[in-house]
PDB file of C-alpha atoms in Angstrom:
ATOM      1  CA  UNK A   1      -5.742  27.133  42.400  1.00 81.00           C
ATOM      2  CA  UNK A   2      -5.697  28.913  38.798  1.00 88.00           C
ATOM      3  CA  UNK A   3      -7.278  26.207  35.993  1.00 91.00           C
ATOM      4  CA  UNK A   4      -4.285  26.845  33.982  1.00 90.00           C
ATOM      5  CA  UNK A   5      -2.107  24.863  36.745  1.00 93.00           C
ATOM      6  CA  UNK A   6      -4.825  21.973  37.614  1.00 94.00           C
ATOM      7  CA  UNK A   7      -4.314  21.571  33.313  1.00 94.00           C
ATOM      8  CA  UNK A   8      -0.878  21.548  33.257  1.00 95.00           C
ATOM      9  CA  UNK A   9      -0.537  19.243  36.069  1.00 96.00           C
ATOM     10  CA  UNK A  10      -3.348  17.007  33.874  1.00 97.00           C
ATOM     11  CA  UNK A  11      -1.130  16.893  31.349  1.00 97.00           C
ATOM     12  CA  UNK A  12       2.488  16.284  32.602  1.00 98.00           C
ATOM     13  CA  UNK A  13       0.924  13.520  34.676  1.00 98.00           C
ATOM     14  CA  UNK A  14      -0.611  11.897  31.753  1.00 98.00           C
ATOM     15  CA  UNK A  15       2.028  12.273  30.032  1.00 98.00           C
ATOM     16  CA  UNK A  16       4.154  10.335  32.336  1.00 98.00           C
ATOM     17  CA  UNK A  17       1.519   7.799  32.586  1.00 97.00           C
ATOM     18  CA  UNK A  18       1.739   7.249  28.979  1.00 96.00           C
ATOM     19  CA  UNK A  19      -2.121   8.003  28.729  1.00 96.00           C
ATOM     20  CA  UNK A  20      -2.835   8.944  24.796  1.00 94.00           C
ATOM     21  CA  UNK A  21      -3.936  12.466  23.578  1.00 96.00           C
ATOM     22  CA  UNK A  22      -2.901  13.974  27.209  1.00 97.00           C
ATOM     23  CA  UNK A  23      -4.073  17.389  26.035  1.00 96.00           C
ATOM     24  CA  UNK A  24      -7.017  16.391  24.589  1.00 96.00           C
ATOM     25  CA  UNK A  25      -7.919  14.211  27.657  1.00 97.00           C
ATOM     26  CA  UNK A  26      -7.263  16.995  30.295  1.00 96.00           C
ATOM     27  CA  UNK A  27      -9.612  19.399  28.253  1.00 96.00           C
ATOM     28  CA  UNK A  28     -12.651  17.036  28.451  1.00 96.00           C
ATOM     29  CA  UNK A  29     -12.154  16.691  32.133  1.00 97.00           C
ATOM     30  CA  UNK A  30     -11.846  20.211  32.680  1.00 95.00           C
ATOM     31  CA  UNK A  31     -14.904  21.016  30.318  1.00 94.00           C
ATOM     32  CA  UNK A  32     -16.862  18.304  31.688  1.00 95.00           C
ATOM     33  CA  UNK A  33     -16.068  18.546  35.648  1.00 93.00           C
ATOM     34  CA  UNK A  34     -16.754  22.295  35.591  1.00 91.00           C
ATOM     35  CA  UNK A  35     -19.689  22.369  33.576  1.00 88.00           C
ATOM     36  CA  UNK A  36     -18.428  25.147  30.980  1.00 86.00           C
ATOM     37  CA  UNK A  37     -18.568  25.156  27.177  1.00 82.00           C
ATOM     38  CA  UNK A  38     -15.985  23.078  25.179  1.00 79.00           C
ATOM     39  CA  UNK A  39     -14.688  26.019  23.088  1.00 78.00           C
ATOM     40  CA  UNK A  40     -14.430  28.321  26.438  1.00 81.00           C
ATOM     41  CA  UNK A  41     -11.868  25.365  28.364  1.00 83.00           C
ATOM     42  CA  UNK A  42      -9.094  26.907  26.334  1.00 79.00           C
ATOM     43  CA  UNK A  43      -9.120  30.523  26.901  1.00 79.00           C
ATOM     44  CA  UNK A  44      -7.353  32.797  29.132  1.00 72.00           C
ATOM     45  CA  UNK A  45     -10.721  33.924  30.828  1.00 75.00           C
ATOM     46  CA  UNK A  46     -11.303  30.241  31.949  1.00 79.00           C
ATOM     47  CA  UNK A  47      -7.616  29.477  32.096  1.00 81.00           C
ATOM     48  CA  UNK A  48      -6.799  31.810  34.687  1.00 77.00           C
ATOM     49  CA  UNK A  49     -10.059  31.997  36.864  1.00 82.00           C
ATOM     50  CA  UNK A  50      -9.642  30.214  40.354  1.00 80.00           C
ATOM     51  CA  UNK A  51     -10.863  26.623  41.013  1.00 82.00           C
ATOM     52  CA  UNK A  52     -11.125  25.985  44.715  1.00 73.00           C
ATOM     53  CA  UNK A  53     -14.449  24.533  45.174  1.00 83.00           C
ATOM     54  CA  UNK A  54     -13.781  21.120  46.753  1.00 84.00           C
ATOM     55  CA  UNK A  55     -16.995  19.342  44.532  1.00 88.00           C
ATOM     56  CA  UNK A  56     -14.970  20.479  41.127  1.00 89.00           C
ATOM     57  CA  UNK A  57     -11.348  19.278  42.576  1.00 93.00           C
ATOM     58  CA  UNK A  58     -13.206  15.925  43.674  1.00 95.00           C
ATOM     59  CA  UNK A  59     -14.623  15.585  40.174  1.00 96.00           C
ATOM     60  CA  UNK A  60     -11.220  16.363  38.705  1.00 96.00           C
ATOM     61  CA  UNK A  61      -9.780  13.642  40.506  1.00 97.00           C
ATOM     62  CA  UNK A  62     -11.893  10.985  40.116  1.00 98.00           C
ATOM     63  CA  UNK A  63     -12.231  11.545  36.309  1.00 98.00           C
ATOM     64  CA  UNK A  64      -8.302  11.876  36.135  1.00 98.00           C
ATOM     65  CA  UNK A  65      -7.817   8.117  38.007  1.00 98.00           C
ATOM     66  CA  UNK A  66     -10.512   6.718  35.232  1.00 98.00           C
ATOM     67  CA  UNK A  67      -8.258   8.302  32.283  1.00 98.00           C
ATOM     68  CA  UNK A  68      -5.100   6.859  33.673  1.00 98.00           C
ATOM     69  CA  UNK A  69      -6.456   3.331  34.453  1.00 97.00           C
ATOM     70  CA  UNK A  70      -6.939   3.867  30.269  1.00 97.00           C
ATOM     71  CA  UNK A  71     -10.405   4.282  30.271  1.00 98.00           C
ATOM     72  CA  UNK A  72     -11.864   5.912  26.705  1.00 98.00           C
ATOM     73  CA  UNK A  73     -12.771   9.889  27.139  1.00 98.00           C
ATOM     74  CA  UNK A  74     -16.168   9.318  26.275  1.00 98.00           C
ATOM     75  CA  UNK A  75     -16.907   7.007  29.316  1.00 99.00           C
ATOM     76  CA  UNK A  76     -14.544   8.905  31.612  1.00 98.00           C
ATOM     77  CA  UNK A  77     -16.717  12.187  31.158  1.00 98.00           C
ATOM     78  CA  UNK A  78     -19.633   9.781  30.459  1.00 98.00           C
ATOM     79  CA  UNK A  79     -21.100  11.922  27.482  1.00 97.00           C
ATOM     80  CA  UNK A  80     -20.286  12.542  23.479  1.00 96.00           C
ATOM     81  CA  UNK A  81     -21.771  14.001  20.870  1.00 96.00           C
ATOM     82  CA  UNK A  82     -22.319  12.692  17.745  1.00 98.00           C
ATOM     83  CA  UNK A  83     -23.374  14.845  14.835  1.00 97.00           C
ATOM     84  CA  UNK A  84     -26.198  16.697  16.260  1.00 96.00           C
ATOM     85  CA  UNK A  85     -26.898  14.366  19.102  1.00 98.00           C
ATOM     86  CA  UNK A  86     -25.809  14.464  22.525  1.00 97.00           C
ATOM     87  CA  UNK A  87     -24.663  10.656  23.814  1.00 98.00           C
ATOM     88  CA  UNK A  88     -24.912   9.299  27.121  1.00 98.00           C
ATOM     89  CA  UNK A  89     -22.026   7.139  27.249  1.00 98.00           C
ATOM     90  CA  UNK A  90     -21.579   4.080  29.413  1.00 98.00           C
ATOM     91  CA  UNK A  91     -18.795   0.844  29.675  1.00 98.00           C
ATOM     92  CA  UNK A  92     -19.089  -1.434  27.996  1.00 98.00           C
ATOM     93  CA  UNK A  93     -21.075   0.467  25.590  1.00 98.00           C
ATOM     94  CA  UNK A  94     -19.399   0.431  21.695  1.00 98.00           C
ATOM     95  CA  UNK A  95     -18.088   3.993  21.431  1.00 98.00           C
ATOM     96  CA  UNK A  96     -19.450   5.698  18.397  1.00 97.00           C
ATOM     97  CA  UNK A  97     -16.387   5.954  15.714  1.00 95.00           C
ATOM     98  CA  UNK A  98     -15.996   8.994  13.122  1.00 94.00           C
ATOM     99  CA  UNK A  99     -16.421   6.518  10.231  1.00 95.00           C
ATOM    100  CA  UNK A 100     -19.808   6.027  11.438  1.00 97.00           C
ATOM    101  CA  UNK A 101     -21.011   9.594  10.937  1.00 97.00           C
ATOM    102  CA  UNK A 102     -20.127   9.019   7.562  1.00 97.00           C
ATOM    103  CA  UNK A 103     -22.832   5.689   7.502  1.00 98.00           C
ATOM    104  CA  UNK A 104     -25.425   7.737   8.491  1.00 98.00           C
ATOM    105  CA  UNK A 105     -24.416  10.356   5.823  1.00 97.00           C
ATOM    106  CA  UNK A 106     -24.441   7.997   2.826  1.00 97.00           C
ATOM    107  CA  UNK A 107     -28.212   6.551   4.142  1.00 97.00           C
ATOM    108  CA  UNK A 108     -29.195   9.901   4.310  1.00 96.00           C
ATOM    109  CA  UNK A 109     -27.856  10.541   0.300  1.00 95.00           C
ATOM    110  CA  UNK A 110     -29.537   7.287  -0.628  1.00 95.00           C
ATOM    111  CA  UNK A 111     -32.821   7.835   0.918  1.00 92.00           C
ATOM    112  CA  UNK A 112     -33.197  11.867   0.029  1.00 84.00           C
ATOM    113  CA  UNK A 113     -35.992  10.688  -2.456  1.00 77.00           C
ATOM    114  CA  UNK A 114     -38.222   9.022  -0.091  1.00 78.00           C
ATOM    115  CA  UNK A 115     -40.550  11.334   1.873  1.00 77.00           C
ATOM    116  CA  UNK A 116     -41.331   8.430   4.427  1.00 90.00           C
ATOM    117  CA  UNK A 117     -39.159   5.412   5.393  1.00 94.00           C
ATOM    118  CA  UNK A 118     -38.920   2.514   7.880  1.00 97.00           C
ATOM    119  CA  UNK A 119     -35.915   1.141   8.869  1.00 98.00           C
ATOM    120  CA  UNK A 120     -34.118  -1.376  10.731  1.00 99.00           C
ATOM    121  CA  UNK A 121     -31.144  -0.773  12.328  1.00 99.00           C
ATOM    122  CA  UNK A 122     -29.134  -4.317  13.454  1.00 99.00           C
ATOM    123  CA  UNK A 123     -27.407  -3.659  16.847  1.00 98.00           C
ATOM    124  CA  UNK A 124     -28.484   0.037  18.461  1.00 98.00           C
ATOM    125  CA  UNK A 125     -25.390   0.187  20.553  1.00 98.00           C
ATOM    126  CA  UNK A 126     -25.761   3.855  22.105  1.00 99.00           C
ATOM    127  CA  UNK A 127     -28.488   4.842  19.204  1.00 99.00           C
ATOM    128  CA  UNK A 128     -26.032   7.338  16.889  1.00 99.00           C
ATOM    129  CA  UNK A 129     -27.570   5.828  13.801  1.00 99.00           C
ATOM    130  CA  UNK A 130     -30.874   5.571  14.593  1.00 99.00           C
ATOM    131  CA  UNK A 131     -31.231   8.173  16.740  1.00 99.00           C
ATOM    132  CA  UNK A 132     -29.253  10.548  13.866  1.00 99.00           C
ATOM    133  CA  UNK A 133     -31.338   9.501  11.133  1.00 98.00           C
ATOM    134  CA  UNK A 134     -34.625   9.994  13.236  1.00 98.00           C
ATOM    135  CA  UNK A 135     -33.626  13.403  14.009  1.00 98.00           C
ATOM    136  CA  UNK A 136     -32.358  14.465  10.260  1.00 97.00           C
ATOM    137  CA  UNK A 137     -35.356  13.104   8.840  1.00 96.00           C
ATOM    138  CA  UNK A 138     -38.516  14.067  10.176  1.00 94.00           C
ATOM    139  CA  UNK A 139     -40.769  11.124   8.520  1.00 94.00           C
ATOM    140  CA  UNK A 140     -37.763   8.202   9.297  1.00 97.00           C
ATOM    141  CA  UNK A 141     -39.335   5.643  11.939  1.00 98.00           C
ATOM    142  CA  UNK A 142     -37.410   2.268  12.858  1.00 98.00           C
ATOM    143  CA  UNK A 143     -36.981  -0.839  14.401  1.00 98.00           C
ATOM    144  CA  UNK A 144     -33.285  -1.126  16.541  1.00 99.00           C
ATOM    145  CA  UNK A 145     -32.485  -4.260  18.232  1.00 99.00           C
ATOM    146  CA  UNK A 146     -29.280  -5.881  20.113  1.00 99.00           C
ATOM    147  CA  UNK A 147     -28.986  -8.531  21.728  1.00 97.00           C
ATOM    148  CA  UNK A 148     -27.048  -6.774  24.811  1.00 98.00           C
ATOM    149  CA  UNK A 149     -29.860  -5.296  26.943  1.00 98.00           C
ATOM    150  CA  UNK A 150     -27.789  -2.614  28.235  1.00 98.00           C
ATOM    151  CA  UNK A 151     -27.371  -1.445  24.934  1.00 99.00           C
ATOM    152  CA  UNK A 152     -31.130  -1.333  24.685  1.00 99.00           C
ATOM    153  CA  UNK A 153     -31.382   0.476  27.873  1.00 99.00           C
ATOM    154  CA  UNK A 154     -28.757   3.126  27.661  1.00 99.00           C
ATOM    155  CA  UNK A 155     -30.399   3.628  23.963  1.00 99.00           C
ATOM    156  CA  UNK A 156     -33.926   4.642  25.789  1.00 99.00           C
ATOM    157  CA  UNK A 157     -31.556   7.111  27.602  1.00 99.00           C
ATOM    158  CA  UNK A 158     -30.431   8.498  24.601  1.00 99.00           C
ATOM    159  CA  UNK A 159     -33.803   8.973  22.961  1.00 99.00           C
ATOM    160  CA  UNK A 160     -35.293  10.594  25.563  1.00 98.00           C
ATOM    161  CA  UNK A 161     -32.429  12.366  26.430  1.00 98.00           C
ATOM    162  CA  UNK A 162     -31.979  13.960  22.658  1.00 98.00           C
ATOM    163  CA  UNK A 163     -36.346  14.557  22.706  1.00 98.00           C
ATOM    164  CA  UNK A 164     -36.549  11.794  20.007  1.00 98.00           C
ATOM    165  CA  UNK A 165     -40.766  11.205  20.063  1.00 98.00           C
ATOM    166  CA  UNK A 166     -40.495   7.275  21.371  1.00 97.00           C
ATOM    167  CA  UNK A 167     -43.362   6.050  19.406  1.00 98.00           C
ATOM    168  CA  UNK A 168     -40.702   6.334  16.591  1.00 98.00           C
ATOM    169  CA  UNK A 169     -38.006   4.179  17.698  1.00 99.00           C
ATOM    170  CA  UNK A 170     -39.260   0.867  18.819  1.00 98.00           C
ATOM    171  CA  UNK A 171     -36.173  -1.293  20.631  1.00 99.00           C
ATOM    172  CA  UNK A 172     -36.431  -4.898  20.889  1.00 98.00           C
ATOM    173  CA  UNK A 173     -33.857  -6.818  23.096  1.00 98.00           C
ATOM    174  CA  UNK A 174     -33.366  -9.706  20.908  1.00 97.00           C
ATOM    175  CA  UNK A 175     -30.592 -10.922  18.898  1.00 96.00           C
ATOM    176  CA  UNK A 176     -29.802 -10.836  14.724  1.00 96.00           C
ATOM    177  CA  UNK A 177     -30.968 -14.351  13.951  1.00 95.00           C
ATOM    178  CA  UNK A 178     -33.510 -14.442  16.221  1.00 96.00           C
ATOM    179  CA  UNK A 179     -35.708 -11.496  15.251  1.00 96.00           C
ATOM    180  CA  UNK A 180     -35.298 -12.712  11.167  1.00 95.00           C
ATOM    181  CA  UNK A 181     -36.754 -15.743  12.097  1.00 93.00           C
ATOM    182  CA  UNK A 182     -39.795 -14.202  14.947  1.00 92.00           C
ATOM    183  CA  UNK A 183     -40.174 -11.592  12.324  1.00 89.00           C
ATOM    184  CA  UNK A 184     -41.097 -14.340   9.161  1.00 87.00           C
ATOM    185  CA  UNK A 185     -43.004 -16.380  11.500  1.00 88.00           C
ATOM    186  CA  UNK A 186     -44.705 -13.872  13.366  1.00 89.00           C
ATOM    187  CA  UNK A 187     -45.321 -10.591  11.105  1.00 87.00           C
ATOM    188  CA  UNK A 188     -44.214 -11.731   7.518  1.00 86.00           C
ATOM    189  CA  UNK A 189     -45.801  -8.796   6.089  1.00 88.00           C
ATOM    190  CA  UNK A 190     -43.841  -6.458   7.711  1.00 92.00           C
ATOM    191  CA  UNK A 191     -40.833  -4.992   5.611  1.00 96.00           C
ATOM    192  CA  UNK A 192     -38.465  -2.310   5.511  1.00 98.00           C
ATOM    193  CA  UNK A 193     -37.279   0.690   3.668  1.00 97.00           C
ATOM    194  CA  UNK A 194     -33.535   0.097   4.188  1.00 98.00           C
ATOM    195  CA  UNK A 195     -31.465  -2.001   7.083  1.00 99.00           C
ATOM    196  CA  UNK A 196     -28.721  -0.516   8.672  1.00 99.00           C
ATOM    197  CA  UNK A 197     -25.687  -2.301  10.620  1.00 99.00           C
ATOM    198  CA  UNK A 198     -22.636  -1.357  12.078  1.00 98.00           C
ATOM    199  CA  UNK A 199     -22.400  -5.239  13.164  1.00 98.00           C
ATOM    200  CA  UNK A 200     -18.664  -6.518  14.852  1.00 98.00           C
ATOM    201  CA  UNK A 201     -16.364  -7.116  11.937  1.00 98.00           C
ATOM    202  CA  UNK A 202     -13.472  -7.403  13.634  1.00 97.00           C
ATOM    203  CA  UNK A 203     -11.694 -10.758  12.682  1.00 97.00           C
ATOM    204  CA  UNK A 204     -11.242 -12.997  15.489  1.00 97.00           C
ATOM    205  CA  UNK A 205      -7.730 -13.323  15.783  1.00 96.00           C
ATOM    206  CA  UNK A 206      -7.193  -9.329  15.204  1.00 96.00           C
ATOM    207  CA  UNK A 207      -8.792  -8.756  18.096  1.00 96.00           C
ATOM    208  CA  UNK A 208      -5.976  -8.752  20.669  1.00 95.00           C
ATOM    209  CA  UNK A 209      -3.925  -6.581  18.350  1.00 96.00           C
ATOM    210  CA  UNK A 210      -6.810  -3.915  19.074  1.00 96.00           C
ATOM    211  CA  UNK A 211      -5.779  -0.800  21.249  1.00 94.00           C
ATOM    212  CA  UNK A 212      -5.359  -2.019  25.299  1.00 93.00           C
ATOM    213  CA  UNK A 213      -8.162   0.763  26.027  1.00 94.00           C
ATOM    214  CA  UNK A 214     -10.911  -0.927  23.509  1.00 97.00           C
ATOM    215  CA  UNK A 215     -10.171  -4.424  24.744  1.00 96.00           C
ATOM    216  CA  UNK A 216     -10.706  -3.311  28.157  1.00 96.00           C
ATOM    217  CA  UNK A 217     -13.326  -1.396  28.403  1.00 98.00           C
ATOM    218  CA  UNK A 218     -15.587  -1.940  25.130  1.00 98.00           C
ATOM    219  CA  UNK A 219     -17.422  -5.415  24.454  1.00 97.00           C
ATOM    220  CA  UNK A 220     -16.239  -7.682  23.311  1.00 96.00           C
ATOM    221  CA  UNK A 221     -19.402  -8.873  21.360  1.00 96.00           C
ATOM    222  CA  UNK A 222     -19.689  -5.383  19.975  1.00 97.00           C
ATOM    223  CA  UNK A 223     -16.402  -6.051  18.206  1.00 98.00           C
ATOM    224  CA  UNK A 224     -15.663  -9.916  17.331  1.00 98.00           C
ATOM    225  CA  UNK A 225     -17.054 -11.144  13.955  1.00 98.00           C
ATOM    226  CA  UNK A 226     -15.862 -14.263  13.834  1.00 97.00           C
ATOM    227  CA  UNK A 227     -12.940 -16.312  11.893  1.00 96.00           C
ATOM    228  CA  UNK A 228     -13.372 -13.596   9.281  1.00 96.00           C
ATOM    229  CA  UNK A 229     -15.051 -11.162  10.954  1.00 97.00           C
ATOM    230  CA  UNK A 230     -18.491 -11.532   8.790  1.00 98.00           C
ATOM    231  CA  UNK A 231     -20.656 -14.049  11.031  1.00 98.00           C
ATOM    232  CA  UNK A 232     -23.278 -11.407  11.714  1.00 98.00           C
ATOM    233  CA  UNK A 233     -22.961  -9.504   8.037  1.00 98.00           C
ATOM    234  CA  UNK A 234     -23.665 -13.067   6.716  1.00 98.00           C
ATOM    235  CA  UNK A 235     -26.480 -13.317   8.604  1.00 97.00           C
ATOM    236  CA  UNK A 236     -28.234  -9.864   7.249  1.00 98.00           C
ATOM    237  CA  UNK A 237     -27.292 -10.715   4.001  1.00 98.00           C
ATOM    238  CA  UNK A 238     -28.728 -13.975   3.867  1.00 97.00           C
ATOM    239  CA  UNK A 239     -32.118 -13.281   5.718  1.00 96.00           C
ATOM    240  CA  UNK A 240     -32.080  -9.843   5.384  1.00 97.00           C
ATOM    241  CA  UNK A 241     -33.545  -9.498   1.366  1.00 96.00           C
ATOM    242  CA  UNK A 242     -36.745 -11.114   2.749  1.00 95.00           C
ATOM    243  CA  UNK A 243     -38.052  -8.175   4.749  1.00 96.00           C
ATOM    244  CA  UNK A 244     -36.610  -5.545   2.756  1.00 97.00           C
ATOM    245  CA  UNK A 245     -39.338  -3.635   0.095  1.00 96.00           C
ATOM    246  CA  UNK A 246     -38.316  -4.104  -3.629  1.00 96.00           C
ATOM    247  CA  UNK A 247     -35.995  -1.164  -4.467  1.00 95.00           C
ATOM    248  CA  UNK A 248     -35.037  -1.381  -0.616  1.00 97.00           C
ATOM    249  CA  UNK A 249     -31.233  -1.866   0.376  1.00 98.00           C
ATOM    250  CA  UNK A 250     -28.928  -2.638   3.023  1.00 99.00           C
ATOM    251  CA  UNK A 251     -26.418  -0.432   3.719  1.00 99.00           C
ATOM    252  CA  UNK A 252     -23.281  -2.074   6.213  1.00 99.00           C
ATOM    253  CA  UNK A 253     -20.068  -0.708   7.720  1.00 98.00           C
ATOM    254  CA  UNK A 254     -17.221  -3.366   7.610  1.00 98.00           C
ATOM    255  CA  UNK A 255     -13.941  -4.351   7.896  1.00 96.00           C
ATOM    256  CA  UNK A 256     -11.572  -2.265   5.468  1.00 94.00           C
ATOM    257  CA  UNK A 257     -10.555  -5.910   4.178  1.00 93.00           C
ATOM    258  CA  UNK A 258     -13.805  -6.528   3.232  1.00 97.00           C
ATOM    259  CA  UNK A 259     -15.564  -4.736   0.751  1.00 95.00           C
ATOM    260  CA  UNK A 260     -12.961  -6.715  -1.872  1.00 93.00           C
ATOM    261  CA  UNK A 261     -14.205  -9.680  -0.329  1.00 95.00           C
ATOM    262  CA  UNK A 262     -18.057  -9.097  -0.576  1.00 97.00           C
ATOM    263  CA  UNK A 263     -17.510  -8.120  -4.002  1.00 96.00           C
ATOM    264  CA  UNK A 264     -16.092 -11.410  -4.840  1.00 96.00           C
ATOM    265  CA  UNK A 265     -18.664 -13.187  -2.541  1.00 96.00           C
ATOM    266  CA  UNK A 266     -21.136 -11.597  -4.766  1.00 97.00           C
ATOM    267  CA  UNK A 267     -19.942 -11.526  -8.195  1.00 95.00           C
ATOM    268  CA  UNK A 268     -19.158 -15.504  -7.664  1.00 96.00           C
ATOM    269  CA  UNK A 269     -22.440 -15.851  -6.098  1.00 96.00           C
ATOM    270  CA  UNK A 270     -20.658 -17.836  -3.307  1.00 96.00           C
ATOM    271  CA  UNK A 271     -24.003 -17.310  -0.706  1.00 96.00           C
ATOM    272  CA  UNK A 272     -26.661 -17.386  -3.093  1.00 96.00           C
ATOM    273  CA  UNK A 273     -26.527 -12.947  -2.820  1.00 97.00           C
ATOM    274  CA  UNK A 274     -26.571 -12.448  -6.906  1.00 96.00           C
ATOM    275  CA  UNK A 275     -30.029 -14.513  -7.030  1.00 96.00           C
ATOM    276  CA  UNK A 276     -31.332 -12.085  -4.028  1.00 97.00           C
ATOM    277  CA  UNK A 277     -29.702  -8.967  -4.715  1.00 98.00           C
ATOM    278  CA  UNK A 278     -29.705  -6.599  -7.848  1.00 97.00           C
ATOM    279  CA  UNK A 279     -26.439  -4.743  -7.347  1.00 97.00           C
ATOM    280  CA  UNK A 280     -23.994  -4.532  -4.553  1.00 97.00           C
ATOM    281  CA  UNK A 281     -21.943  -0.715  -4.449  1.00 97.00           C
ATOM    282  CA  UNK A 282     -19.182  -0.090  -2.080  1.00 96.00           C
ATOM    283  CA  UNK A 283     -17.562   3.249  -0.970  1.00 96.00           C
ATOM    284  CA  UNK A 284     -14.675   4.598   1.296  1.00 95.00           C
ATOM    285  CA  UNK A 285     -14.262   6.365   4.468  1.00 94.00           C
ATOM    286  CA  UNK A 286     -13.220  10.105   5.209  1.00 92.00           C
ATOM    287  CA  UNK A 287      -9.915   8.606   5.406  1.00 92.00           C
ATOM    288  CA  UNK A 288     -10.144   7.004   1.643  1.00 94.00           C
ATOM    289  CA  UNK A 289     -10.558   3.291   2.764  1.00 95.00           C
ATOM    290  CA  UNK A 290     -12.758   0.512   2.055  1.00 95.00           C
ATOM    291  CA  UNK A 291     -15.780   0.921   4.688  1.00 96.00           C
ATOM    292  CA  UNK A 292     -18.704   0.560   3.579  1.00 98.00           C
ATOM    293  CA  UNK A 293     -20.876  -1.621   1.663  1.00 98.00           C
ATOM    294  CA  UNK A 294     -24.853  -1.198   0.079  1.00 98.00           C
ATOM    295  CA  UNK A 295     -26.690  -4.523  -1.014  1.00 98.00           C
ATOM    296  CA  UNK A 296     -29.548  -3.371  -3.100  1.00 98.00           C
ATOM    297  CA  UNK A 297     -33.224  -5.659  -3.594  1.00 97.00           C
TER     298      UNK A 297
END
C-alpha cells in the first residue's frame, strides 16, 4: 500500500472522528511508526514508496486507536522535542507547552552575566527546563524536585537520554513545602542562583472548561492551583526568598490573569513580598499575554 493512501485514510478518518489537527496528527504517526525524518513524511519520495511490512501497519494502527480515543500527539508517538532536547513522553506526564520555551529563554537573558549558577527548578515534570538550561549553559547545575515520582523517573530518562552529565541534575522526589522546610532545617546554608517554576496555575473551577484531551490524559496535580490557581506560587514566594543568594530571583510562569494580580499582591504588600523582595517585573508570551512573572532578592 502507497504511504500517500495509509495518510489519506489517517486523515479522513480523523476527520470524521472529530480528532483535532487531523493532518498534523497523521504526519507524526507516519514519521514516528516508520522511523523517517519529520521534514521527509511530506514528500513525494516518501509519499509514494510502498508500506507493506506488517510491523509498520501494526504500529500505524495502534498509534491511530490512541489518537482517536483523544490521546495528545506527544504521548501517542511517545516522544517531543523541545528546543534542542529530545523528550521521552509518557501519560500522565504535563506536556511541555510553547510558552514554556519562552521561560527558559527569559532565564537564559537574565542569567547571561553569570559564568556559574545553581538553580532550583520547582516541579521537573519531563525536565524541558532544567534539562534546557543545563544543556545551553555549560556551568548551570540544579536541584529539580516534584512531588509525583513518575515525573522524577521519566526525568532520569530524559537526562540520560539527551547525555545530560547526571552529577548535574540532582532530582529529589519530594514535594514544594516539604523540601523549603528539610532544606532550612537540614542544609540552611545552601542557596540558589535563581528558582524556576512552571507550578499548576490553573484555577480550580477552570479546570473542567480545559480541552477533553488535557483532562484526560494529563494530571491533574500538574494543572490545579487552587481557588485561584496560586496555592503553590504562594508557597515559592513566601519561602522561596530564604534560599535564594542576594541579587538572586525567581522567575514563574502563571496564569495570564495573574501577573495583574501579583502586581497588586506586591505593591499592597498583601503577603509580606515588598519586605522580602526588591522588585517584581512581569513580561508576555509569544502570543503578547501576561505569562510570566520574576521576583527579584
Amino acid at each position: 500500500m502507497k504511504i500517500y493512501r495509509i495518510y489519506t485514510n489517517l486523515v479522513r478518518l480523523f476527520q470524521y472522528h472529530r480528532v483535532d489537527e487531523p493532518h498534523y496528527s497523521a504526519i507524526n504517526i507516519l514519521q514516528k511508526s516508520l522511523n523517517i525524518p519529520y521534514s521527509q513524511v511530506d514528500t513525494k519520495q516518501t509519499m509514494f514508496s510502498n508500506c507493506s511490512s506488517y510491523y509498520y501497519l501494526k504500529q500505524i494502527q495502534k498509534m491511530y486507536f490512541k489518537r482517536r480515543a483523544m490521546m495528545p500527539i506527544q504521548y501517542v508517538i511517545g516522544e517531543w522535542e523541545f528546543r534542542d532536547l529530545l523528550l521521552k513522553m509518557k501519560p500522565p506526564v504535563l506536556i511541555p507547552r510553547n510558552e514554556t520555551s519562552y521561560l527558559v529563554e527569559l532565564v537564559n537573558k537574565l542569567s547571561k552575566q553569570k559564568q556559574k549558577c545553581q538553580f532550583l527548578e520547582i516541579g521537573i515534570g519531563t525536565g524541558a527546563i532544567s534539562l534546557s538550561l543545563l544543556k545551553e549553559n555549560s556551568q548551570f547545575t540544579g536541584i529539580a524536585i516534584d512531588k509525583q515520582k513518575f515525573c522524577i523517573e521519566l526525568a532520569k530518562q530524559n537526562l540520560n537520554l539527551n547525555k545530560i552529565d547526571p552529577q548535574r541534575l540532582q532530582l529529589i522526589h519530594l514535594e514544594c513545602l516539604k523540601f523549603f522546610q528539610n532544606n532550612l532545617n537540614q542544609n540552611p546554608d545552601q542557596q540558589f542562583d535563581f528558582i524556576v517554576s512552571n507550578p499548576p496555575y490553573i484555577p480550580t473551577s477552570q479546570v473542567q472548561n480545559l480541552d477533553k484531551q488535557v483532562r484526560k490524559f494529563e494530571d491533574k496535580v500538574a494543572l490545579d492551583g487552587g481557588s485561584d490557581g496560586l496555592d503553590i506560587v504562594k508557597q515559592i514566594l513566601d519561602y522561596g526568598y530564604q534560599i535564594l543568594k542576594q541579587g538572586g530571583y525567581i522567575a514563574l510562569e502563571v496564569d495570564v490573569t495573574h501577573n495583574l494580580l501579583l502586581q497588586q499582591y506586591f505593591e499592597k504588600n498583601t503577603y509580606g513580598w515588598k519586605d522580602k523582595y526588591k522588585k517584581a517585573q512581569f513580561f508576555k508570551d509569544q502570543y503578547e499575554r501576561d505569562r510570566f512573572c520574576v521576583f527579584f532578592k
